[in-house]
PDB file of C-alpha atoms in Angstrom:
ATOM      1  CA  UNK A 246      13.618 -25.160 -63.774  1.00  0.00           C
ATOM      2  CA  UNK A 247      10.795 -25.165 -61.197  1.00  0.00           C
ATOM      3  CA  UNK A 248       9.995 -22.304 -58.821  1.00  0.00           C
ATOM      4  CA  UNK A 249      11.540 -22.912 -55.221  1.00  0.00           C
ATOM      5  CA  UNK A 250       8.962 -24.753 -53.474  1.00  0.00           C
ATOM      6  CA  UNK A 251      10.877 -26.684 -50.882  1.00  0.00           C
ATOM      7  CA  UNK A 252      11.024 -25.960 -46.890  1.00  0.00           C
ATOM      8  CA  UNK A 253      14.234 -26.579 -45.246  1.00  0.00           C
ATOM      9  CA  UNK A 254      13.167 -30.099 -43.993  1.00  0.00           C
ATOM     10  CA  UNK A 255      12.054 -30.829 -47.808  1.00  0.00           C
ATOM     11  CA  UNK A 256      16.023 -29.609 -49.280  1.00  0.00           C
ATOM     12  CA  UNK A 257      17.472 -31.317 -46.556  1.00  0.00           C
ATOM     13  CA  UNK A 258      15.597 -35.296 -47.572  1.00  0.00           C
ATOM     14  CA  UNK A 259      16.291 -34.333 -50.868  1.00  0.00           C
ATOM     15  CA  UNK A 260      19.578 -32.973 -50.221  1.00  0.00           C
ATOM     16  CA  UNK A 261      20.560 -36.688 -48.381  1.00  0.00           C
ATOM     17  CA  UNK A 262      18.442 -39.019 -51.068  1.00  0.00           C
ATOM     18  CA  UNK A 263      20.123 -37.409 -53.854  1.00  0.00           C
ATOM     19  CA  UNK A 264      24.141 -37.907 -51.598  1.00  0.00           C
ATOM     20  CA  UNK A 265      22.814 -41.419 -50.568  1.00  0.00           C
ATOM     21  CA  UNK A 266      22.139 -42.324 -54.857  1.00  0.00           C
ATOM     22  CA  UNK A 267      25.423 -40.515 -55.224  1.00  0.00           C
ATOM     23  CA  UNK A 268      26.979 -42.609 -52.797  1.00  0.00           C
ATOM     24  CA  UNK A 269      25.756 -46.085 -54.124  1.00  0.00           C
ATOM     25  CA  UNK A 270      26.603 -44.740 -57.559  1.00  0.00           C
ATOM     26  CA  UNK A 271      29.999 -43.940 -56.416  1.00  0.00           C
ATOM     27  CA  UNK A 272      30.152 -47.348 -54.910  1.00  0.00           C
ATOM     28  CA  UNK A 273      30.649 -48.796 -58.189  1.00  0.00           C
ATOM     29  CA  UNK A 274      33.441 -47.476 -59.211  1.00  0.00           C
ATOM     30  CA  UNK A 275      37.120 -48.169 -58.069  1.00  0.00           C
ATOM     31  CA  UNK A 276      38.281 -47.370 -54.778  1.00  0.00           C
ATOM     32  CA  UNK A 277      40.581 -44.890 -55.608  1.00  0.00           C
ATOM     33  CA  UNK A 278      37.919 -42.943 -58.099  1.00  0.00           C
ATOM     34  CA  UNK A 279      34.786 -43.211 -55.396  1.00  0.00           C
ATOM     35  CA  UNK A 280      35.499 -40.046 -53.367  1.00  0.00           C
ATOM     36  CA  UNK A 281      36.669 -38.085 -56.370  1.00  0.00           C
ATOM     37  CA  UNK A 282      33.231 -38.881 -57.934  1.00  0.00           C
ATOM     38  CA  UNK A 283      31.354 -38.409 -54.978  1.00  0.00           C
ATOM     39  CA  UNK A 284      32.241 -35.264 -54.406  1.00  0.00           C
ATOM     40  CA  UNK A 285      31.999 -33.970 -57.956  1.00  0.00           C
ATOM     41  CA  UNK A 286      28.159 -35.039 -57.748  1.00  0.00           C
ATOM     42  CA  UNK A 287      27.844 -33.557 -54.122  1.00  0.00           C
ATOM     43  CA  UNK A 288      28.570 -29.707 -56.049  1.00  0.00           C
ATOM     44  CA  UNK A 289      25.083 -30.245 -58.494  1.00  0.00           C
ATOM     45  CA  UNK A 290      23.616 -31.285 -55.203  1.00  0.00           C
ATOM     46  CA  UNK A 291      24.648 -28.647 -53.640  1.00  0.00           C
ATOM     47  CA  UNK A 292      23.635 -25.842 -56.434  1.00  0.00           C
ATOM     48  CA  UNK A 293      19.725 -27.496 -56.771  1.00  0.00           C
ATOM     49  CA  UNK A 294      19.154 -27.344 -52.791  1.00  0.00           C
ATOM     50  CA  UNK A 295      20.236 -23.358 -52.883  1.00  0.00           C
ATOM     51  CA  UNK A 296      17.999 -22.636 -55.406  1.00  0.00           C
ATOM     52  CA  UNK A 297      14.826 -24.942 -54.750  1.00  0.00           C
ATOM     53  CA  UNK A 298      14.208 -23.797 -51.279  1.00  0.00           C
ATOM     54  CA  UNK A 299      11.867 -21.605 -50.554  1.00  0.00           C
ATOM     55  CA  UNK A 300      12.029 -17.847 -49.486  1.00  0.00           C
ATOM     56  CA  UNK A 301      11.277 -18.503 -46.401  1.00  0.00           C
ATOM     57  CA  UNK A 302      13.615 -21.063 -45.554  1.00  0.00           C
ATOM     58  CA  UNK A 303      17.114 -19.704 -47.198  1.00  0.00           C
ATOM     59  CA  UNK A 304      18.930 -20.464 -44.280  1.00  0.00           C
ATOM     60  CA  UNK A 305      18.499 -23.920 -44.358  1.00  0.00           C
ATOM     61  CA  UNK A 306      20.325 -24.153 -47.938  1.00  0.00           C
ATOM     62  CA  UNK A 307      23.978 -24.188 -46.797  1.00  0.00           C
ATOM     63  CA  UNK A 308      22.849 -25.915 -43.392  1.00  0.00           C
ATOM     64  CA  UNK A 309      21.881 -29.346 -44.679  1.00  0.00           C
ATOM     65  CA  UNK A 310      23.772 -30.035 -47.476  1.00  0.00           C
ATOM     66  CA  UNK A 311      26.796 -30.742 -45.373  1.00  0.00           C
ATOM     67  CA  UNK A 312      24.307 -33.507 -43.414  1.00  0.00           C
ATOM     68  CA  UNK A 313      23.539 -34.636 -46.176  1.00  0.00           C
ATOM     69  CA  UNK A 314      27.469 -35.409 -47.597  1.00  0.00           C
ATOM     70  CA  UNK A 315      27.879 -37.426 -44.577  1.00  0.00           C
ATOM     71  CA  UNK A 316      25.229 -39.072 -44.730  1.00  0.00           C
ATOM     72  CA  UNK A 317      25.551 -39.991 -48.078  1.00  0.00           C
ATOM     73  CA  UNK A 318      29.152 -40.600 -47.536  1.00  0.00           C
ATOM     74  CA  UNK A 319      28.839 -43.759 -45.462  1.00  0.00           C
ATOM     75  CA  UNK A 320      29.149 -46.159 -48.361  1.00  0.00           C
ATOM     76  CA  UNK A 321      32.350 -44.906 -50.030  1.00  0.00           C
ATOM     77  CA  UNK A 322      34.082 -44.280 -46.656  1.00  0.00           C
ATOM     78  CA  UNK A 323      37.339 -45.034 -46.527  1.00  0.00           C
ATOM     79  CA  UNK A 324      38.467 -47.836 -43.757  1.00  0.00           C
ATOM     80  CA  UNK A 325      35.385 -49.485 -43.669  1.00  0.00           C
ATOM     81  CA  UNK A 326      36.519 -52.146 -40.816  1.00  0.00           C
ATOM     82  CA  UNK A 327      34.743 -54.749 -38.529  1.00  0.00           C
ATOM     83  CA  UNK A 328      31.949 -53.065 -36.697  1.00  0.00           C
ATOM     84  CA  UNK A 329      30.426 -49.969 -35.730  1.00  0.00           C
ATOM     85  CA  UNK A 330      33.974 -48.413 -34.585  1.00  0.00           C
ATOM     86  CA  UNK A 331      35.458 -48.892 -37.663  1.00  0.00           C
ATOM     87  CA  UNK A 332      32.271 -47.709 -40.079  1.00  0.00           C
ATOM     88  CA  UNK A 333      33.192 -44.356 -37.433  1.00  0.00           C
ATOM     89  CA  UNK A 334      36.354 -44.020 -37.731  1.00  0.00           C
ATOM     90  CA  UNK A 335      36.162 -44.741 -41.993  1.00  0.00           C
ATOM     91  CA  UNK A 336      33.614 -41.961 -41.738  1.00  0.00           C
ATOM     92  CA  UNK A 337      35.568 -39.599 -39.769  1.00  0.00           C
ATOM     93  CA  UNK A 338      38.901 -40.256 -41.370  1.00  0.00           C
ATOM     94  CA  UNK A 339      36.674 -39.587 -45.433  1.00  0.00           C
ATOM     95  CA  UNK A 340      34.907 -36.547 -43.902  1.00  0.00           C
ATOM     96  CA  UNK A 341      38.739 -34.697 -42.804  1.00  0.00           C
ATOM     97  CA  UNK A 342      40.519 -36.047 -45.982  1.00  0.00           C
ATOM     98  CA  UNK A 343      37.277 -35.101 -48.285  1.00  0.00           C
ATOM     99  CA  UNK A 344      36.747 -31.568 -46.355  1.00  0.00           C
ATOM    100  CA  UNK A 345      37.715 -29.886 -49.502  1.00  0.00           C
ATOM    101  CA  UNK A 346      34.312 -31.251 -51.265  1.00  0.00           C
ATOM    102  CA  UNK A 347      32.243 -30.565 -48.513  1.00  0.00           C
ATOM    103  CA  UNK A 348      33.414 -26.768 -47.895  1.00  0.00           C
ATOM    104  CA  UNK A 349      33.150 -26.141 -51.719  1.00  0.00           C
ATOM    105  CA  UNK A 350      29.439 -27.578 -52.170  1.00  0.00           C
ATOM    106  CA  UNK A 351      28.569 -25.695 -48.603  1.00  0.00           C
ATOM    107  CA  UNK A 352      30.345 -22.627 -50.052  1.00  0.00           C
ATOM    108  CA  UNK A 353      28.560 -23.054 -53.294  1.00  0.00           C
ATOM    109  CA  UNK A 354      25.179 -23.180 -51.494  1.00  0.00           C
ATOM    110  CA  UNK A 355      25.459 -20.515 -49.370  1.00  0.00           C
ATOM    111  CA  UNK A 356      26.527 -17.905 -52.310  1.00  0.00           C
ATOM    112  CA  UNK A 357      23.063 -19.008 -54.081  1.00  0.00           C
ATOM    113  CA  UNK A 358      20.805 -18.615 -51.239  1.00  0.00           C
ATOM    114  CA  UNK A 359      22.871 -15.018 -50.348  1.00  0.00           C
ATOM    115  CA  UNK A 360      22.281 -13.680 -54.049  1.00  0.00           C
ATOM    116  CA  UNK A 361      18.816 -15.026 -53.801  1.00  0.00           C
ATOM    117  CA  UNK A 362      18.297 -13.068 -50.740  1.00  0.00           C
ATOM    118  CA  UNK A 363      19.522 -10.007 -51.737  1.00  0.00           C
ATOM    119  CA  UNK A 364      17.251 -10.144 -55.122  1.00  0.00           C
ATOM    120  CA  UNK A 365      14.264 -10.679 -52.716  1.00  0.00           C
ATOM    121  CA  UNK A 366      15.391  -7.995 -50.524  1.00  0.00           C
ATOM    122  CA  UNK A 367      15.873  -5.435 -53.659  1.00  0.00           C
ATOM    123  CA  UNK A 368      12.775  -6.313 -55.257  1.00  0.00           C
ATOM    124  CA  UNK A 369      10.691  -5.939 -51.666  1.00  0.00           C
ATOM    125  CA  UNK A 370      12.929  -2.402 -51.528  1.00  0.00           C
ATOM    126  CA  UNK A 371      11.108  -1.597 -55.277  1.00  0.00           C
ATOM    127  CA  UNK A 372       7.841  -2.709 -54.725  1.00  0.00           C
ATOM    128  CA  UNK A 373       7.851   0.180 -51.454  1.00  0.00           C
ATOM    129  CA  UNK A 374       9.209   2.652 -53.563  1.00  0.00           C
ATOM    130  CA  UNK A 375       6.833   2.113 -56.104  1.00  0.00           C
ATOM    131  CA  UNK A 376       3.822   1.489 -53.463  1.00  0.00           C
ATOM    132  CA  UNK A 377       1.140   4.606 -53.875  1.00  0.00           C
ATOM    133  CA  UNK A 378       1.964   7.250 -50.695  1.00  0.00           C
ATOM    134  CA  UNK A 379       0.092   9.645 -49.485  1.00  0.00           C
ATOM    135  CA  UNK A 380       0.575  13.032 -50.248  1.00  0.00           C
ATOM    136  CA  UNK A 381       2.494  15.064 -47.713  1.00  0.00           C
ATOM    137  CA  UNK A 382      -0.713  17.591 -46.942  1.00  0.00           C
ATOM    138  CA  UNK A 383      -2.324  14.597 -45.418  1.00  0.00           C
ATOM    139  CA  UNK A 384       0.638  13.007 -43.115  1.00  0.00           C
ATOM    140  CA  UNK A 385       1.736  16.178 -41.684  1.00  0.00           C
ATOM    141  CA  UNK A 386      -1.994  17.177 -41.429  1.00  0.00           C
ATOM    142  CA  UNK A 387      -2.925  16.785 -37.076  1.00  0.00           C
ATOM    143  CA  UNK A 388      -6.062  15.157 -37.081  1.00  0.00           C
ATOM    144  CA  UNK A 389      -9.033  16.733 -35.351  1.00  0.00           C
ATOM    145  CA  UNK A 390     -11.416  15.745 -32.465  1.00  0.00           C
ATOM    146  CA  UNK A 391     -13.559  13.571 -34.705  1.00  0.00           C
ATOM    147  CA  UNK A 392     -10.640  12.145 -36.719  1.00  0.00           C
ATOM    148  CA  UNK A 393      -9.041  10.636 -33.503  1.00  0.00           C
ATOM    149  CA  UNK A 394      -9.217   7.277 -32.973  1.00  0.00           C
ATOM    150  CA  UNK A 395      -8.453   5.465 -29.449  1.00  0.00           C
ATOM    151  CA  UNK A 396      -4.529   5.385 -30.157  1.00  0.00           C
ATOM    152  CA  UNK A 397      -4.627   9.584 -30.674  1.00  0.00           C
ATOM    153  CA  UNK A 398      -7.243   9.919 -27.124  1.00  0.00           C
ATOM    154  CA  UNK A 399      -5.175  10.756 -23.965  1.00  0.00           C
ATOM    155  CA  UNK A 400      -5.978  10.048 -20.491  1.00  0.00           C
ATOM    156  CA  UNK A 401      -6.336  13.555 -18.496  1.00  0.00           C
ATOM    157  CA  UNK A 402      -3.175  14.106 -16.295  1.00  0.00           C
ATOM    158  CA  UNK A 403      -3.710  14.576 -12.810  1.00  0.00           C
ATOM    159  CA  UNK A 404      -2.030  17.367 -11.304  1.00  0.00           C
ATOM    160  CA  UNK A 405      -1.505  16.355  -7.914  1.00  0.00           C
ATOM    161  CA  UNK A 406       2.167  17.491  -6.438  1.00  0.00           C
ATOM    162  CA  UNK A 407       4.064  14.830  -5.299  1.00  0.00           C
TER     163      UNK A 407
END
């Protein structure tokens, strides 16, 4: 498996070209078998974008996956009448009767990216710990006159009474 390499613009295209192939695929088979199917591919989908995105970008994991089901939704949606309205309201009506899918893959995605970000967060905790400190003679040490730098050099108070 490849090392997470994609941004959160990156997962989310792939994300919505893998549901859009899902979709066509989906397509083919009968009408009462397309959102089952659908949905069963939208989980794998789901699973790859939480763990190819990048450290940096976690968040993004269980943000676009749920674009990308309805995007790549729009071919097997049920209804499908005359005309923009009714390509909406097929949408719509797939998206609430299908919600089950889409909260499973989103769920599915988010518990990746959490457990990745708690092993990133553990292993940044051990690499401190194990970072070379300096000894305690030397941070509790005050520095002298010629140790000072500008942070450590005060500014005289005036003593002028209010």
């Amino acid at each position: 498996m490849p090392r997470p390499r994609l941004t959160g613009l990156g997962a989310g295209l792939l994300s919505t070209a893998a549901m859009v192939v899902a979709g066509a695929v989906a397509w083919l088979l009968p009408t009462g078998a397309q959102t089952v199917a659908f949905g069963v591919l939208f989980l794998p989908v789901c699973a790859l974008t939480g763990l190819w995105v990048r450290p940096a970008d976690l968040a993004m994991g269980p943000v676009v996956v749920p674009l990308a089901y309805a995007i790549g939704v729009l071919p097997v949606a049920e209804g499908g009448g005359a005309g923009f309205t009714g390509q909406v309201m097929g949408l719509v009506t797939t998206l609430a009767l299908n919600a089950g899918w889409l909260y499973g893959g989103t769920l599915v995605a988010g518990v990746i990216v959490i457990v990745r970000k708690v092993r990133l967060m553990s292993a940044a905790r051990r690499r401190a710990r194990s970072a070379p400190r300096r000894p305690a003679a030397e941070q509790a040490a005050p520095r002298t006159g010629h140790e000072a730098g500008p942070a450590d050099r005060r500014a005289p108070r005036s003593r002028v009474a209010p």
